[in-house]
C-alpha positions in Angstrom: 0.0 0.0 0.0 2.8 2.4 0.9 4.5 1.6 -2.4 1.3 2.4 -4.3 0.9 5.7 -2.5 4.5 6.6 -3.3 4.0 5.7 -7.0 0.8 7.8 -7.1 2.6 10.8 -5.6 5.5 10.4 -8.1 3.0 10.2 -11.0 1.1 13.3 -9.7 4.4 15.2 -9.5 5.2 14.3 -13.1 1.7 15.4 -14.2 2.1 18.7 -12.4 5.6 19.3 -13.8 4.2 18.4 -17.3 1.4 20.9 -16.9 3.8 23.6 -15.7 6.1 22.9 -18.7 3.1 23.1 -21.1 2.2 26.5 -19.6 5.7 27.8 -20.0 5.9 26.4 -23.6 2.7 28.4 -24.5 4.4 31.6 -23.2 7.3 31.4 -25.7 7.0 33.8 -28.6 9.0 35.1 -31.6 9.8 38.8 -31.7 10.3 40.8 -34.9 11.3 44.5 -35.0 10.9 46.8 -37.9 12.6 49.9 -39.3 10.8 53.1 -40.0 10.3 52.1 -43.7 8.6 48.9 -42.6 11.4 46.5 -43.4 12.5 43.9 -40.9 15.3 45.0 -38.6 15.8 41.9 -36.4 14.1 38.7 -35.2 14.6 36.7 -32.0 12.6 34.9 -29.3 11.3 35.7 -25.8 8.8 34.7 -23.2 5.7 36.2 -21.7 5.9 36.7 -17.9 2.6 38.3 -17.3 -1.0 37.7 -18.5 -1.5 41.4 -19.5 1.3 41.4 -22.1 4.4 41.6 -19.9 7.3 40.1 -21.8 11.1 39.7 -21.7 13.6 39.3 -24.5 16.9 40.8 -25.8 17.5 44.6 -26.1 19.6 44.6 -29.3 16.7 44.0 -31.7 15.0 47.1 -30.5 17.9 49.5 -31.3 16.8 51.6 -34.2 13.3 50.0 -34.3 10.2 52.0 -35.1 7.8 49.1 -34.2 7.8 45.5 -33.2 5.4 42.5 -33.0 5.4 39.2 -31.1 3.8 36.0 -32.4 2.6 33.7 -29.6 2.5 29.9 -29.6 -1.1 30.0 -31.0 0.0 32.2 -33.9 -1.6 35.4 -32.6 0.1 38.7 -33.3 0.7 41.2 -30.5 2.0 44.7 -31.1 4.7 45.9 -28.8 3.2 48.9 -27.0 6.0 50.2 -24.7 9.4 49.4 -23.2 9.6 49.0 -19.4 13.3 49.0 -19.3 16.5 47.7 -20.9 20.1 46.8 -19.9 22.8 47.1 -22.5 25.4 45.2 -20.5 23.4 42.0 -20.3 21.4 42.8 -23.5 18.0 42.2 -22.0 14.7 44.1 -22.2 11.3 44.1 -20.6 8.3 45.4 -22.5 4.6 45.2 -22.9 2.4 44.0 -25.8 -1.3 44.4 -26.5 -3.8 41.8 -25.7 -4.0 38.9 -23.1 -1.1 36.5 -23.1 -0.3 33.1 -21.7 2.5 33.6 -19.1 5.2 31.5 -17.6 5.9 31.5 -13.8 9.3 32.8 -12.6 11.7 30.8 -10.4 11.9 32.6 -7.0 15.5 31.5 -6.3 18.7 30.7 -8.2 19.0 27.3 -9.9 21.9 25.4 -8.3 25.1 24.4 -10.1 24.8 20.9 -11.4 21.0 21.0 -11.6 19.1 20.0 -14.8 17.0 22.6 -16.6 15.0 22.5 -19.9 15.3 24.9 -22.8 11.9 25.5 -24.3 11.8 26.5 -27.9 9.1 28.3 -29.9 6.7 26.2 -31.9 3.1 26.8 -33.2 2.0 23.2 -32.5 4.1 21.2 -30.1 7.2 22.8 -28.6 10.4 20.9 -28.2 12.7 21.0 -25.2 16.3 20.0 -24.5 17.9 19.3 -21.2 20.9 21.4 -20.1 23.1 21.2 -17.0 24.0 24.3 -15.0 27.8 24.3 -14.9 28.2 27.5 -13.0 26.2 30.3 -11.4 27.7 33.7 -11.1 25.8 36.1 -8.9 25.4 39.8 -9.7 23.4 42.7 -8.3 22.3 43.6 -4.8 19.7 40.9 -4.9 22.0 38.1 -5.9 20.6 37.4 -9.4 22.1 34.5 -11.3 24.2 34.6 -14.5 24.1 30.9 -15.6 26.8 29.1 -17.7 25.8 25.7 -19.2 27.8 22.7 -20.3 25.9 22.1 -23.5 25.6 24.2 -26.7 22.4 25.5 -28.2 21.3 26.4 -31.7 21.6 30.0 -32.7 17.9 30.2 -33.7 17.0 29.4 -30.0 18.5 32.6 -28.7 16.4 34.3 -26.0 14.2 31.2 -25.5 13.6 30.5 -21.8 15.3 27.9 -19.6 12.9 26.4 -17.0 13.5 24.2 -14.0 11.7 21.0 -13.2 8.6 22.9 -12.0 8.3 24.8 -15.3 9.5 28.0 -13.8 11.6 30.3 -15.9 15.2 30.9 -14.7 16.6 32.8 -17.6 16.9 33.5 -21.3 19.4 31.8 -23.6 22.3 33.8 -24.8 25.5 32.8 -26.7 29.0 33.9 -26.0 30.7 35.9 -28.7 32.8 32.9 -29.6 29.7 30.7 -29.7 31.5 28.1 -27.5 29.4 28.7 -24.4 25.7 28.9 -23.6 24.6 31.5 -21.0 21.4 32.8 -19.4 20.6 36.0 -17.6 18.3 35.6 -14.6 14.7 36.3 -15.6 14.1 38.0 -12.2 16.7 40.6 -13.2 14.9 41.3 -16.5 11.5 41.5 -14.9 12.8 44.0 -12.3 13.6 46.5 -15.1 11.1 49.3 -14.6 10.5 52.8 -15.9 10.8 56.0 -13.8 9.7 59.6 -14.4 12.9 60.3 -16.3 12.9 57.3 -18.6 12.1 59.5 -21.6 15.6 61.0 -21.2 17.3 57.5 -20.7 20.1 57.3 -23.3 19.6 53.5 -23.7 15.8 53.7 -24.3 16.2 56.6 -26.7 17.9 54.3 -29.1 14.5 53.0 -30.1 11.4 54.8 -31.4 9.1 52.6 -29.3 8.1 54.6 -26.3 9.0 54.0 -22.7 6.2 52.6 -20.5 4.5 54.8 -18.0 5.9 54.3 -14.5 3.8 52.5 -12.0 3.9 55.3 -9.3 1.7 58.3 -9.8 4.4 60.9 -9.3 6.6 59.2 -11.9 3.7 58.9 -14.3 2.9 62.6 -13.9 6.5 63.5 -14.7 6.5 61.2 -17.8 3.2 62.7 -19.0 4.5 66.2 -18.7 7.8 65.4 -20.5 5.9 63.6 -23.2 3.8 66.7 -23.7 6.9 68.8 -24.2 8.2 66.5 -26.9 5.6 67.6 -29.4 4.7 64.2 -30.7 0.9 64.2 -30.3 0.5 60.5 -31.2 2.9 59.3 -28.6 1.5 61.8 -26.1 -2.0 60.4 -26.7 -0.8 56.9 -25.8 0.6 58.2 -22.5 -2.7 59.9 -21.8 -4.6 56.7 -22.5 -2.2 54.8 -20.2 -2.7 57.5 -17.5 -6.4 57.0 -17.5 -6.1 53.2 -17.7 -3.6 52.8 -14.9 -4.6 55.7 -12.7 -8.4 56.0 -13.1 -8.8 57.7 -9.7 -6.3 60.5 -10.5 -7.3 63.6 -12.4 -4.2 63.9 -14.5 -5.1 61.6 -17.4 -8.6 63.1 -17.7 -7.5 66.7 -17.7 -4.8 65.9 -20.2 -7.3 64.2 -22.5 -9.8 67.1 -22.1 -7.0 69.6 -22.9 -6.3 67.8 -26.2 -10.0 68.0 -27.0 -10.2 71.6 -26.0 -7.4 72.6 -28.4 -9.2 70.9 -31.3 -12.5 72.6 -30.3 -14.1 69.4 -29.2 -15.9 71.1 -26.3 -18.7 68.5 -26.0 -16.1 65.7 -25.9 -14.1 67.5 -23.3 -17.2 68.0 -21.2 -17.8 64.2 -21.3 -14.2 63.5 -20.4 -14.4 65.8 -17.4 -17.8 64.5 -16.2 -16.2 61.0 -16.2 -13.4 62.4 -14.1 -15.8 64.0 -11.6 -17.5 60.6 -11.3 -14.4 58.5 -11.0 -11.5 60.4 -9.3 -11.1 60.4 -5.6 -10.2 64.1 -5.3 -13.5 65.7 -6.5 -12.2 69.2 -5.7 -9.3 68.7 -8.2 -11.8 67.5 -10.9 -14.1 70.5 -10.5 -11.0 72.8 -10.5 -9.7 71.2 -13.6 -13.0 71.6 -15.4 -13.0 75.3 -14.3 -9.6 75.7 -15.8 -10.7 74.2 -19.1 -13.7 76.4 -19.4 -11.6 79.5 -18.5 -9.1 78.6 -21.2 -11.9 78.1 -23.7 -13.2 81.6 -23.0 -9.8 83.1 -23.3 -8.6 81.3 -26.5 -11.8 80.4 -28.3 -14.0 83.4 -27.6 -15.3 83.1 -31.2 -16.9 79.7 -30.5 -20.6 79.4 -30.8 -20.7 77.0 -27.8 -22.7 78.6 -25.1 -22.4 76.1 -22.3 -18.8 76.9 -21.3 -19.0 80.4 -20.0 -17.1 82.4 -17.4 -20.1 82.0 -15.1 -19.8 78.2 -15.5 -16.1 78.3 -14.9 -16.6 80.4 -11.7 -19.3 78.0 -10.5 -16.9 75.0 -10.9 -14.1 76.8 -9.1 -16.6 77.5 -6.2 -17.5 73.8 -6.1 -13.9 72.9 -5.7 -13.5 75.3 -2.8 -16.7 74.0 -1.2 -15.3 70.5 -1.2 -11.8 71.6 0.1 -11.3 75.1 1.3 -7.9 75.8 -0.2 -6.7 79.3 -1.1 -5.6 78.0 -4.5 -9.3 77.6 -5.5 -10.0 81.2 -4.3 -7.1 82.3 -6.5 -8.7 80.5 -9.4 -12.0 82.3 -8.7 -10.2 85.7 -8.6 -8.6 85.1 -12.0 -12.0 84.2 -13.5 -13.6 87.3 -11.9 -10.8 89.5 -13.3 -11.4 88.0 -16.8 -15.1 88.8 -16.4 -14.1 92.5 -16.0 -15.0 92.8 -12.3 -11.6 94.3 -11.4 -12.6 95.7 -8.0 -13.8 92.4 -6.6 -10.8 90.6 -8.2 -8.4 93.1 -6.6 -9.8 92.6 -3.2 -9.5 88.8 -3.5 -5.9 89.0 -4.8 -4.9 91.3 -1.9 -6.7 89.1 0.7 -4.8 86.0 -0.7 -1.5 87.8 0.0 -2.3 87.2 3.7 -2.6 83.4 3.2 0.0 80.7 3.0 0.0 81.0 -0.8 1.4 84.5 -0.7 3.5 85.0 -3.8 4.6 87.6 -6.3 1.9 86.6 -8.8 -0.9 87.8 -6.4 0.7 91.3 -6.2 1.2 91.3 -9.9 -2.4 90.4 -10.6 -3.5 93.1 -8.1 -1.4 95.6 -10.0 -3.2 94.6 -13.2 -6.5 95.2 -11.5 -5.5 98.6 -10.3 -4.2 99.5 -13.8 -7.6 98.5 -15.3 -9.3 100.7 -12.7 -7.2 103.7 -13.8 -5.0 103.9 -10.6 -2.1 106.3 -10.4 1.4 105.1 -11.3 2.9 105.2 -7.8 0.2 102.9 -6.5 0.8 100.4 -9.3 4.5 100.6 -8.8 4.1 99.8 -5.1 2.3 96.6 -6.0 4.9 95.7 -8.5 7.6 96.4 -5.8 5.8 93.9 -3.6 5.6 91.4 -6.4 9.4 91.6 -7.0 10.2 91.6 -3.3 8.7 88.1 -2.6 11.4 86.3 -4.6 13.7 89.0 -5.9 16.4 86.6 -7.2 14.2 83.8 -8.6 13.3 83.4 -12.3 9.6 83.4 -11.3 10.0 87.1 -10.6 11.2 87.8 -14.1 7.8 89.0 -15.5 7.3 91.3 -12.5 10.7 93.0 -13.2 9.6 93.4 -16.9 6.2 94.8 -15.9 7.8 97.3 -13.5 10.5 98.2 -16.1 7.8 99.0 -18.7 5.9 101.2 -16.2 9.0 103.1 -15.2 10.0 103.5 -18.8 6.5 105.0 -19.6 6.9 107.3 -16.5 10.2 108.7 -17.8 12.3 106.8 -15.2 14.4 105.3 -17.9 17.5 104.5 -15.9 15.5 102.6 -13.3 13.7 100.9 -16.1 16.9 99.7 -17.7 18.0 98.3 -14.3 14.8 96.2 -14.3 15.3 95.2 -17.9 18.8 94.0 -17.0 17.5 92.0 -14.1 14.8 90.5 -16.3 17.5 89.5 -18.9 19.6 88.0 -16.2 16.8 85.9 -14.7 15.9 84.8 -18.2 19.5 83.7 -18.7 19.7 85.7 -21.9 16.8 83.8 -23.5 14.2 86.6 -23.7 12.3 87.4 -26.9 13.5 89.6 -29.7 10.9 92.3 -29.0 12.3 92.5 -25.4 15.8 93.2 -26.7 14.3 95.9 -29.0 12.5 97.4 -26.0 15.7 97.4 -24.0 17.7 98.8 -26.9 15.3 101.8 -27.1 15.6 102.5 -23.4 19.4 102.3 -23.4 19.6 104.6 -26.4 17.6 107.2 -24.5 20.2 107.3 -21.7 23.1 107.1 -24.1 24.2 103.6 -23.1 25.1 103.1 -26.8 27.3 100.1 -26.6 24.8 98.1 -24.6 22.1 99.3 -27.0 24.1 98.1 -30.0 24.6 94.7 -28.3 20.9 94.3 -27.6 19.7 95.3 -31.1 22.2 92.8 -32.5 20.7 90.2 -30.2 17.2 91.1 -31.4 18.4 90.6 -35.0 19.9 87.2 -34.2 16.6 86.1 -32.8 14.5 87.6 -35.7 16.5 88.1 -38.8 13.4 88.8 -40.9 12.5 92.1 -39.1 13.8 95.0 -41.2 13.1 97.6 -38.4 15.9 96.1 -36.3 18.5 96.6 -39.1 17.4 100.1 -39.6 17.5 100.9 -35.9 21.0 99.4 -35.5 22.3 101.2 -38.6 20.8 104.5 -37.4 22.6 104.2 -34.0 25.9 103.2 -35.6 25.5 106.3 -37.8 24.8 108.4 -34.6 28.0 107.2 -32.9 30.0 107.7 -36.1 30.5 104.0 -36.9 29.9 104.8 -40.5 31.2 101.7 -42.2 29.3 99.5 -39.8 26.2 101.5 -40.5 26.6 100.9 -44.2 27.0 97.1 -43.7 24.0 96.9 -41.4 21.9 98.9 -43.8 22.9 96.5 -46.6 21.7 93.6 -44.6 18.4 95.4 -44.0 18.0 96.1 -47.7 18.6 92.5 -48.5 15.8 91.4 -46.0 13.3 94.1 -47.2 14.2 95.8 -50.5 11.0 98.0 -50.4 11.7 99.3 -46.9 13.3 102.8 -47.2 14.9 103.4 -43.8 18.0 101.4 -44.5 18.5 103.4 -47.8 18.3 106.7 -45.9 20.8 105.6 -43.3 23.2 104.2 -45.8 22.9 107.3 -48.0 23.7 109.6 -45.0 26.6 107.3 -44.0 28.1 107.4 -47.5 27.6 111.2 -47.6 29.5 111.7 -44.3 32.3 109.5 -45.7 32.5 112.0 -48.7 31.3 109.3 -51.1 28.7 111.7 -52.4 27.9 110.1 -55.8 27.2 106.8 -54.1 25.2 108.5 -51.4 23.0 110.2 -54.0 22.4 107.0 -55.9 21.2 105.2 -52.8 19.1 108.2 -51.7 17.5 108.3 -55.2 16.4 104.7 -54.6 14.7 105.7 -51.4 13.0 108.6 -53.3 11.8 106.2 -56.0 10.2 104.1 -53.2 8.3 107.2 -52.0 10.4 108.4 -49.0 10.0 112.2 -48.7 13.1 112.6 -46.7 15.4 111.7 -49.6 15.0 114.9 -51.6 16.5 117.2 -49.0 19.4 114.8 -48.4 20.1 114.6 -52.1 20.3 118.4 -52.2 22.7 118.3 -49.3 25.2 115.9 -50.9 25.1 117.4 -54.4 
């Protein structure tokens, strides 16, 4: 009787092992990657390690790939959606495909040296297996992953097929040494541990493929990835991240608001409304959902005022912002209300709200700046507005967030005749912007510096404006005119010529060039240039022609 029971247990063990091996066999697939032109780049094998498309294989086939597909043991095609992570040193990769997949279990510990394992190969009908002996196990990494070396050789077409232990658990993927004399395997646990983070979009390894990095599994990392993807300018890829955000974080507002933003910019207001109503229903932080909807409606009113849609109004935006505040009494939602009220033209009420908010824990320069805008709209005197802008600057005087406040104060000082003070603010703005301000700013700064005879600085700034916008003829004329003023006559002629090349019908450069030539006693040339200006209708040319005759 004991012998019978022992035999039954042994047979049951064999049945279980066979079932596990069958399960692992069904998880083996072929991987094919493609170039941008659709031609095949590379082919290899791999194994699914998760029922929702989680897969592992080699990294090299993905380098330079535009797309990739896996064919499972039943002949079904799965498109590769995203890369979780890759390691160049061990040439391994973890990625995700679409659809439901059969998966193989992973071994939870290292296979021992001397133990027998099976290599499972890909086949559409019945897969074959071959027994291998673990000759040596080299441990690597903090978690003691195994790098396996086997006694037996394996066929090249079996590269990246899985090795499984007697329980049908995957221990690693087949690799060949460069000489082809040895058979190796990298621990499958190491490959499945590869995971994306918020900065994966900047990962030098992952950027070798056009297939996108997967969204991180933590919300903060996912938010960072979504933001970075939006800055890349690839709308198709960005939409995929938005889909993933909603799919994997259905209780967070970020995916819904990103989708609604896309719909807003394409004037799909009804669709954006539906998206946000789904968000209000599903997300945990209802206040954030109402606030996000208020933001969308506010933006629609600002940027699509010509729309015939009548459901998204400033009143509706204000109502949604109030709902957010009712749910969670945060000053940020009051600030949102104040901005909407300002846009509705109720400057007095908006001013009071902005000033009141400066006494809360969200006190910042923006509040004083917005209050200054309110007082400007109400016709307040310059000293009062300057005082508000002084307060805006004072909150964070050396931070780049204060840059627009310095610019606003500089403009106001400039208009009030306080040009030297204005130039100081312009210089501070330029410093905080790290020299990356717009061309029209440098033109503004040039004009102020010219007023107070800071000619060299003015010439530097108008040259900067030209570099940023070479198509604007006014900049060449202004630069040439100042060069003429400071007796840099040859430079004035060269600059005027550049302006004429950009805009042949614009007369100012002809006038400046003519005067510069005249002052150099090159009168016949001067008259010729001035006559061109006269032909183009410039009334100043006649008197100058008489002067240089």
